[in-house]
mmCIF file of C-alpha atoms and ligand atoms in Angstrom:
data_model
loop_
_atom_site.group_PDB
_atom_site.id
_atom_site.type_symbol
_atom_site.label_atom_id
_atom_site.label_comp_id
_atom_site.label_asym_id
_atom_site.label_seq_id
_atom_site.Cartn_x
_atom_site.Cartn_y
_atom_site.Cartn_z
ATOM 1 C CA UNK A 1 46.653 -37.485 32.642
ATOM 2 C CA UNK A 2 46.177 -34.246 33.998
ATOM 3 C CA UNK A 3 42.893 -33.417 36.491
ATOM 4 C CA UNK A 4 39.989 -31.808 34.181
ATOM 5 C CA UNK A 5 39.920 -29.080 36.197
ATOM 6 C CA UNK A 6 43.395 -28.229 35.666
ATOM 7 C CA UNK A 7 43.071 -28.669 31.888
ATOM 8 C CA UNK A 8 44.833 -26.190 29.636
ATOM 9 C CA UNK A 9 44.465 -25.012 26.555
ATOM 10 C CA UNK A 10 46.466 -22.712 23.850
ATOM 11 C CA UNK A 11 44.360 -19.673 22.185
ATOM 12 C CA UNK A 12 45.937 -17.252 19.585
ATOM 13 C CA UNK A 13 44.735 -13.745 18.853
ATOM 14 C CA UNK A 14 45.679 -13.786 14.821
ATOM 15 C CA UNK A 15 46.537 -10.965 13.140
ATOM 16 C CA UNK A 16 42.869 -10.445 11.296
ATOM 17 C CA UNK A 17 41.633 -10.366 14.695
ATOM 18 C CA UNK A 18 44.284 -7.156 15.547
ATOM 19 C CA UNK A 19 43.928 -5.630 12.372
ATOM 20 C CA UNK A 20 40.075 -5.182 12.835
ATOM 21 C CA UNK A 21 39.974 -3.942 16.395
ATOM 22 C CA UNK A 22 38.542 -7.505 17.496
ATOM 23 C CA UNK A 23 40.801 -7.759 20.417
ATOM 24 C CA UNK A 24 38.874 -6.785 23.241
ATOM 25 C CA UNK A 25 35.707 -8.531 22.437
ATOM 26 C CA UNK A 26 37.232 -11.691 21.474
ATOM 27 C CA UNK A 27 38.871 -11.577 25.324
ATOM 28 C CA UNK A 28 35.509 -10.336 26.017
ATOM 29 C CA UNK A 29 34.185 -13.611 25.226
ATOM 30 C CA UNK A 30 36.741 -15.568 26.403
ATOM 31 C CA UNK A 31 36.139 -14.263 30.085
ATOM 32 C CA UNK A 32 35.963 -16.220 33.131
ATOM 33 C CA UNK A 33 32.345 -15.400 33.091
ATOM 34 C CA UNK A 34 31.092 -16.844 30.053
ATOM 35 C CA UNK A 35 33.614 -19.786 29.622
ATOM 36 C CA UNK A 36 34.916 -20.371 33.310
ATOM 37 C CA UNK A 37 38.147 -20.556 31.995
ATOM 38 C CA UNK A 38 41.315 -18.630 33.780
ATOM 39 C CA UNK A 39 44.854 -17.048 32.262
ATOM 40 C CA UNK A 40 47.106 -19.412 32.939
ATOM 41 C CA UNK A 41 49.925 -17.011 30.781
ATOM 42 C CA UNK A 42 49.533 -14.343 28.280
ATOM 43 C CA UNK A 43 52.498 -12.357 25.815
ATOM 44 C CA UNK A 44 52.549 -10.252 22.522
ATOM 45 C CA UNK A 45 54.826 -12.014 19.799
ATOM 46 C CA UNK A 46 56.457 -11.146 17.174
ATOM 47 C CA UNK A 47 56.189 -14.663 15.062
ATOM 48 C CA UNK A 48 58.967 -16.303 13.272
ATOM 49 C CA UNK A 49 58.381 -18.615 10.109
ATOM 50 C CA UNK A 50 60.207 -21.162 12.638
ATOM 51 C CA UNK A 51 57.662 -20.451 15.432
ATOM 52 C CA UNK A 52 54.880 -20.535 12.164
ATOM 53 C CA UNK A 53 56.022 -23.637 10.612
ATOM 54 C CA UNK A 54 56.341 -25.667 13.814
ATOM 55 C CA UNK A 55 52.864 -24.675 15.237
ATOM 56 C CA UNK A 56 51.397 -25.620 11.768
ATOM 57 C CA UNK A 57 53.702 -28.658 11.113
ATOM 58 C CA UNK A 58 50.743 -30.979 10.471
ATOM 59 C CA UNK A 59 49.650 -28.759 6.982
ATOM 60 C CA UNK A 60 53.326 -28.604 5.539
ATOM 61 C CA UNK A 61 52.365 -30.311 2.398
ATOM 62 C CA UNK A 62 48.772 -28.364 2.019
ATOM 63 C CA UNK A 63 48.121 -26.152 -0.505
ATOM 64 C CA UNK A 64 47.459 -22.859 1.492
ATOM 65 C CA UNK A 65 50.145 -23.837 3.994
ATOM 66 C CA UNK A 66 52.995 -20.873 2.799
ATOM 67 C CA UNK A 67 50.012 -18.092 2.812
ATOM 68 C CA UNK A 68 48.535 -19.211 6.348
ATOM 69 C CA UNK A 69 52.341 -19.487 8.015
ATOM 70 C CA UNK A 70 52.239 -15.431 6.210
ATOM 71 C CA UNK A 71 49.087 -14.581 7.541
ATOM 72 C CA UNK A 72 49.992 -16.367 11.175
ATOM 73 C CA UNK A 73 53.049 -14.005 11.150
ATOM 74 C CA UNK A 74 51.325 -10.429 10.287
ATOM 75 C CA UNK A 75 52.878 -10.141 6.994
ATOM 76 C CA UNK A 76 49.285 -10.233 5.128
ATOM 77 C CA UNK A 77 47.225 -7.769 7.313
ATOM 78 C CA UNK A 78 50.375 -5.434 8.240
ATOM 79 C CA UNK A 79 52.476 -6.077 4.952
ATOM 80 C CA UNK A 80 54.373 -2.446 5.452
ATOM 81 C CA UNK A 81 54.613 -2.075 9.197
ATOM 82 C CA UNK A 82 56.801 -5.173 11.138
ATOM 83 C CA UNK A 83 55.987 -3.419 14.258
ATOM 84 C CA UNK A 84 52.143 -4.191 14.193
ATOM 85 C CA UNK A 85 52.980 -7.764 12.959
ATOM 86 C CA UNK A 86 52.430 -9.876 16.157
ATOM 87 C CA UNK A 87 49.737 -12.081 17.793
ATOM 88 C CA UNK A 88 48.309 -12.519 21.513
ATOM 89 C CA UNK A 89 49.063 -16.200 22.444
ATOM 90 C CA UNK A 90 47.048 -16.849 25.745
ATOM 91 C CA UNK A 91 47.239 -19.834 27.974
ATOM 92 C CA UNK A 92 43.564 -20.273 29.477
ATOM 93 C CA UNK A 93 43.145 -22.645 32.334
ATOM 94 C CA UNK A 94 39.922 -24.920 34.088
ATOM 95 C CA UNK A 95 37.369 -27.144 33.318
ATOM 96 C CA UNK A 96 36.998 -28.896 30.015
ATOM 97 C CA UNK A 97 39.013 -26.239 28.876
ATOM 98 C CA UNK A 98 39.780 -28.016 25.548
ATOM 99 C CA UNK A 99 36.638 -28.527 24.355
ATOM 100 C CA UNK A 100 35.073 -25.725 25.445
ATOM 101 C CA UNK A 101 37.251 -23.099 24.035
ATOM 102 C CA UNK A 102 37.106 -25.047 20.554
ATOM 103 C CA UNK A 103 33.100 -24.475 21.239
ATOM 104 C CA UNK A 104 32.960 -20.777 21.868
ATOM 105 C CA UNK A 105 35.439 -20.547 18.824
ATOM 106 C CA UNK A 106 33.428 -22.402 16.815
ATOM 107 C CA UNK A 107 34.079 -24.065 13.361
ATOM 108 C CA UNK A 108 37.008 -23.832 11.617
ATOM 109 C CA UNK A 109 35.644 -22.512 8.066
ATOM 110 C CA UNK A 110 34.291 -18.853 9.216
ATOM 111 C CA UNK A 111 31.151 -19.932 6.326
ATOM 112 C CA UNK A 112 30.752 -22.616 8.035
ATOM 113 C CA UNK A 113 30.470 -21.001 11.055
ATOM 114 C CA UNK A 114 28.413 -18.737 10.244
ATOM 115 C CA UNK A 115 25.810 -21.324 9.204
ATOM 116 C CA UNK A 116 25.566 -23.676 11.676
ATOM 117 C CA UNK A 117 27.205 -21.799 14.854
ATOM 118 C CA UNK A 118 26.024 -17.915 14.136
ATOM 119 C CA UNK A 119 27.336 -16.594 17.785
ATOM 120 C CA UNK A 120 30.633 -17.650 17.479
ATOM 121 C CA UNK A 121 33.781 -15.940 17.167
ATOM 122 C CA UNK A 122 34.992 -17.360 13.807
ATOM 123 C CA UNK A 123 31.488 -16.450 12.267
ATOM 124 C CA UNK A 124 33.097 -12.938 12.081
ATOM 125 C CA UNK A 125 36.042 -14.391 10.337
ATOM 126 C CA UNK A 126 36.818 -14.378 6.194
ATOM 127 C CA UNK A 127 37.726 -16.792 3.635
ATOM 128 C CA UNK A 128 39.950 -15.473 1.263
ATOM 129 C CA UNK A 129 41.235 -17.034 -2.446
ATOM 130 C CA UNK A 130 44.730 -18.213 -2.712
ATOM 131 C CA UNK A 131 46.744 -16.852 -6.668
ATOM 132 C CA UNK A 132 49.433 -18.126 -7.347
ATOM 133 C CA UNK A 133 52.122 -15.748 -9.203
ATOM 134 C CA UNK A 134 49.955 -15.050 -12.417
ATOM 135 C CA UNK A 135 47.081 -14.600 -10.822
ATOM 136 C CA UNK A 136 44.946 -18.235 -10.502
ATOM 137 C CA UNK A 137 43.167 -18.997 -7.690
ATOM 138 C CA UNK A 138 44.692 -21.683 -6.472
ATOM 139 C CA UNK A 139 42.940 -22.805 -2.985
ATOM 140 C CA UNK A 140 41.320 -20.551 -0.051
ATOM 141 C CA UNK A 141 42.854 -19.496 3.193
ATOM 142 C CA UNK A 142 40.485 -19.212 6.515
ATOM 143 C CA UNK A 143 41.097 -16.211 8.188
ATOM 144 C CA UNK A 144 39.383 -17.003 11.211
ATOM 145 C CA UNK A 145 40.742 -14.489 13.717
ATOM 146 C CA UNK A 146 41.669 -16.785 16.801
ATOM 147 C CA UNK A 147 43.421 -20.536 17.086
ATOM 148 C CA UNK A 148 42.667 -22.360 19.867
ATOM 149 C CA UNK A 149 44.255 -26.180 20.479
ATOM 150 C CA UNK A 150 41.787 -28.914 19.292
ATOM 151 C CA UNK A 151 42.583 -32.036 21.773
ATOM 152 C CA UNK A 152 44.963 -32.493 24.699
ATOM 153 C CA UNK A 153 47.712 -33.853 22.669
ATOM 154 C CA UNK A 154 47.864 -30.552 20.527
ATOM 155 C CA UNK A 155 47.245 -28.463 23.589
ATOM 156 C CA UNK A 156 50.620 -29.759 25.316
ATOM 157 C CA UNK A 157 52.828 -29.304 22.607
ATOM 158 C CA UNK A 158 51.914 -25.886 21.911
ATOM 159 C CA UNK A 159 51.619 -24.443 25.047
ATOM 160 C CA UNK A 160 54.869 -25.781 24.997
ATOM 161 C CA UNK A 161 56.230 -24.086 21.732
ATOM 162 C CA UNK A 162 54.752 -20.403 22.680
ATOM 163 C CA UNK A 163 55.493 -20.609 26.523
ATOM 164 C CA UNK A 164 58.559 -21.351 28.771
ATOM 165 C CA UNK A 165 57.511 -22.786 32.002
ATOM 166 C CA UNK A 166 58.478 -18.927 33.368
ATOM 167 C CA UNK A 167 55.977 -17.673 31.491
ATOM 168 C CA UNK A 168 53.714 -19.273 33.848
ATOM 169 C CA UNK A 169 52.917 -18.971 37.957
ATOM 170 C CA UNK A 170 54.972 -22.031 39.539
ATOM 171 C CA UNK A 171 51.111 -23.073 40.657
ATOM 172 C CA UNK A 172 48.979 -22.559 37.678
ATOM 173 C CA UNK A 173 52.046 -24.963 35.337
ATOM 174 C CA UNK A 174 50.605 -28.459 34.629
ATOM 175 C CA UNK A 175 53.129 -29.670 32.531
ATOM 176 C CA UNK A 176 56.642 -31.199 34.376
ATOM 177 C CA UNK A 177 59.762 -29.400 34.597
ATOM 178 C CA UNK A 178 63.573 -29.338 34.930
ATOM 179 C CA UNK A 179 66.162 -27.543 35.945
ATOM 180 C CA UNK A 180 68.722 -27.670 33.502
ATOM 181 C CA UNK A 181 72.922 -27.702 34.427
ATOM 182 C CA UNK A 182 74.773 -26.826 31.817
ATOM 183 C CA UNK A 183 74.568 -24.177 28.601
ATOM 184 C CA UNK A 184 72.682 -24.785 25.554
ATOM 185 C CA UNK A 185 73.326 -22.262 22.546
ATOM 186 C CA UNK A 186 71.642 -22.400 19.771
ATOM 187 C CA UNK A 187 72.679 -21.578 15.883
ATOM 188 C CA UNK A 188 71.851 -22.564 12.402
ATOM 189 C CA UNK A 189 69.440 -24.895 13.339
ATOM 190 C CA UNK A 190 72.012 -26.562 15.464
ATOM 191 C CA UNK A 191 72.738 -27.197 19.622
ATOM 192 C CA UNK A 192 76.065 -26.202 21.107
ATOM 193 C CA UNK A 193 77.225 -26.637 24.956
ATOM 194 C CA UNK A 194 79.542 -23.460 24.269
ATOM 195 C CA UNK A 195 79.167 -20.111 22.652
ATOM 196 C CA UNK A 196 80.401 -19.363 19.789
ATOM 197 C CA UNK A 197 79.753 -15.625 17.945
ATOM 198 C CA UNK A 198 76.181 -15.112 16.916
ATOM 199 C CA UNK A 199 74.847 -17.856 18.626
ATOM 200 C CA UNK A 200 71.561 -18.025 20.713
ATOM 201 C CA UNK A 201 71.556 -18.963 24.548
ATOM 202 C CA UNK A 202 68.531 -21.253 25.092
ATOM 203 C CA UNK A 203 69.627 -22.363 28.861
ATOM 204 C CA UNK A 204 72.257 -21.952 31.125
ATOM 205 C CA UNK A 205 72.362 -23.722 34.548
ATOM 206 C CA UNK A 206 69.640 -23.518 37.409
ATOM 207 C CA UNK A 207 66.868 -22.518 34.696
ATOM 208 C CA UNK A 208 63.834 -24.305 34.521
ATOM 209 C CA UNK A 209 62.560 -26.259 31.405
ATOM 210 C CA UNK A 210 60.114 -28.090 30.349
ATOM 211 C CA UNK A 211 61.606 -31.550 30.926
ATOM 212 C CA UNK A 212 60.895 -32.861 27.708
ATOM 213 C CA UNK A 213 62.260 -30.117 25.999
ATOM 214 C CA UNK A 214 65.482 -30.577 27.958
ATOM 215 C CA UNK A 215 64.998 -34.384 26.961
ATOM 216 C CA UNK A 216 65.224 -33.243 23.542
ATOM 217 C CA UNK A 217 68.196 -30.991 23.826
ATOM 218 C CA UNK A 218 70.461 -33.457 25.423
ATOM 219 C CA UNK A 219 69.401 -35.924 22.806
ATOM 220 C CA UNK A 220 70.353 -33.634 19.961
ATOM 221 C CA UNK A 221 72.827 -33.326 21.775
ATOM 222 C CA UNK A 222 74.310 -36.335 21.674
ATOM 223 C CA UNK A 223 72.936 -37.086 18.101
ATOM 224 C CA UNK A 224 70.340 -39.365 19.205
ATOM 225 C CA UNK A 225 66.808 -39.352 17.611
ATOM 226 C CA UNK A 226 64.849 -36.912 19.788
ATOM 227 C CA UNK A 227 60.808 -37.043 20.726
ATOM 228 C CA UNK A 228 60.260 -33.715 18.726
ATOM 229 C CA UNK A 229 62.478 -31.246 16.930
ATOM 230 C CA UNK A 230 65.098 -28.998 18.483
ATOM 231 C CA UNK A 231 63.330 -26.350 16.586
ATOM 232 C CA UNK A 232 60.231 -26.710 18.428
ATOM 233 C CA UNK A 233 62.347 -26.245 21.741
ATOM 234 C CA UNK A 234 64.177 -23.471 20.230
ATOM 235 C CA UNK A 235 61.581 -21.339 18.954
ATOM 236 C CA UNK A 236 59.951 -19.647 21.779
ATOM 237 C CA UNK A 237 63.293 -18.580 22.706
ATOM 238 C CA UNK A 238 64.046 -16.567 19.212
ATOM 239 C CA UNK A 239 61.022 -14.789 19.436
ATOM 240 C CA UNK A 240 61.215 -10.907 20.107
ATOM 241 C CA UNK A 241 64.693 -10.897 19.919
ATOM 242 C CA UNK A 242 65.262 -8.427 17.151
ATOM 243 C CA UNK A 243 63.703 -6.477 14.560
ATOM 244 C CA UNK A 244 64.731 -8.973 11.769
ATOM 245 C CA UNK A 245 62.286 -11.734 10.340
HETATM 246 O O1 CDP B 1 42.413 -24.062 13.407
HETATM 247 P P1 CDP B 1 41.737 -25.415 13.333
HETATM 248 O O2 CDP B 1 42.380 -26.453 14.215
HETATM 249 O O3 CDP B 1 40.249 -25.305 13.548
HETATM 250 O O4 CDP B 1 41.862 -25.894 11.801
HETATM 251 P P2 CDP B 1 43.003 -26.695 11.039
HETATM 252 O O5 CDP B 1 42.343 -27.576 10.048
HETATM 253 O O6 CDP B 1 43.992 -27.292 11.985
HETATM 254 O O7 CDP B 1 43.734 -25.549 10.210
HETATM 255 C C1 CDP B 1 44.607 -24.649 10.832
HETATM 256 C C2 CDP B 1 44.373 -23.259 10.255
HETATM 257 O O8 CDP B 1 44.730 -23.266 8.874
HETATM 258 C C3 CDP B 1 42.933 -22.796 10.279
HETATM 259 O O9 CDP B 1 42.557 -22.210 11.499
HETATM 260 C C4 CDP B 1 42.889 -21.795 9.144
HETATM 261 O O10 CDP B 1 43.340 -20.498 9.527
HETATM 262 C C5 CDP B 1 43.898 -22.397 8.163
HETATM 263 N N1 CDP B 1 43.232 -23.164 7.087
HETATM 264 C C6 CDP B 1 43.133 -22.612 5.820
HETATM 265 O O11 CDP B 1 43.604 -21.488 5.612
HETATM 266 N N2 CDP B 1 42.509 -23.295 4.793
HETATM 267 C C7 CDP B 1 41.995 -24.513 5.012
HETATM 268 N N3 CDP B 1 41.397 -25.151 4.010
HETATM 269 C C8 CDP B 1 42.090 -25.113 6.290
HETATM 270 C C9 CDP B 1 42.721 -24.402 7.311
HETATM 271 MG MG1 MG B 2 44.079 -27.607 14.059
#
């Protein structure tokens, strides 16, 4: 679908990687001179449990799926101090980009990695035992410092859910958009064409959307069945709004 050249790919700084001053050589790494890989778009977020749950959607029913959508949103590493809760989502751009930032990242299990891919950046992560409230270990959680999206499918829909097409030079977006004519608010997990008190405005006319996440909110609209959730739509715009969550 989209030239190889032009391939994208979403990486996330986690909040192990922050915490332990990892930041600058994990970009390090990533550079344009080891991987050949350009920023496409780059921003500091505060996460959301929406924002958490929808990136992670495919481990709801897993057993370490509540502590990783915790330790995605800062509330493990910075447990007393919101402000430092927050990861570096980074849209990299070019060649095989895919595959070949899931290579320099390396395996998913940071033992793993260590073992068979030494170099890597996940080699430097932990694995950590799950409790449950009295104290049994339950399962593990993989804190492995950095995501990064593991086929083009993946890669699409979240660089969709961290980044409005704004976030990203008109020349460097690979993904097609729309401009959108009328208001969309958002509350409660609900879509409104007019505002109401305490509701959210997701898009008013002349901005630009990605069209299938307009798709979606004229669906929802309307109460037809949608392609994906109006939550994954809606999430990118309720992050760093205010200092709850
Ligand atoms: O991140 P990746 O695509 O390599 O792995 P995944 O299987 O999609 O899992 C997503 C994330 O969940 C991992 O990066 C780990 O942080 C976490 N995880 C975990 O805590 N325990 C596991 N047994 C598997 C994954
Ligand atoms: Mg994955």
């Amino acid at each position: 679908m989209v030239r190889e050249e032009l391939e994208q790919t979403l990486v996330l700084i986690k909040p192990d990687a922050l915490k332990n001053s990892l930041t600058g050589y994990i970009l390090s790494q990533l550079s344009e001179f080891h991987t050949g890989l350009r920023f496409a778009g780059a921003k500091v977020v505060h996460v959301t449990r929406l924002l958490a749950e929808e990136h992670y959607a495919e481990h709801r029913a897993k057993v370490f799926f509540e502590s990783l959508l915790e330790y995605l949103q800062g509330k493990l590493h910075y447990p007393d101090e919101p402000h430092k809760q927050r990861v570096i989502a980074i849209v990299y751009q070019g060649r095989n980009a895919i595959a070949g930032m899931r290579d320099v990242v390396g395996p998913t299990n940071p033992h793993q990695a260590r073992d068979a891919r030494p170099g890597s950046i996940r080699a430097l992560g932990t694995v950590v035992p799950i409790t449950d409230e009295g104290g049994e270990v339950i399962g593990t959680r993989l804190d492995n410092l950095i995501h990064a999206s593991a086929n083009p499918a993946d890669a699409e829909r979240e660089i969709k859910l961290w980044f409005k097409p704004t976030d990203i030079p008109p020349s460097m977006r690979i993904f097609p958009t729309a401009a959108c004519d009328t208001h969309f608010y958002y509350r409660d997990q609900r879509v409104y064409t007019t505002y109401t008190t305490g509701s959210i405005c997701l898009a008013a006319p002349g901005d630009v959307l990605w069209d299938t996440d307009l798709e979606v909110l004229e669906l929802v609209c309307r109460g037809a069945d949608a392609p994906y959730s109006l939550g994954a739509v809606a999430a990118k715009y309720l992050t760093n709004l205010t200092e709850e969550e």
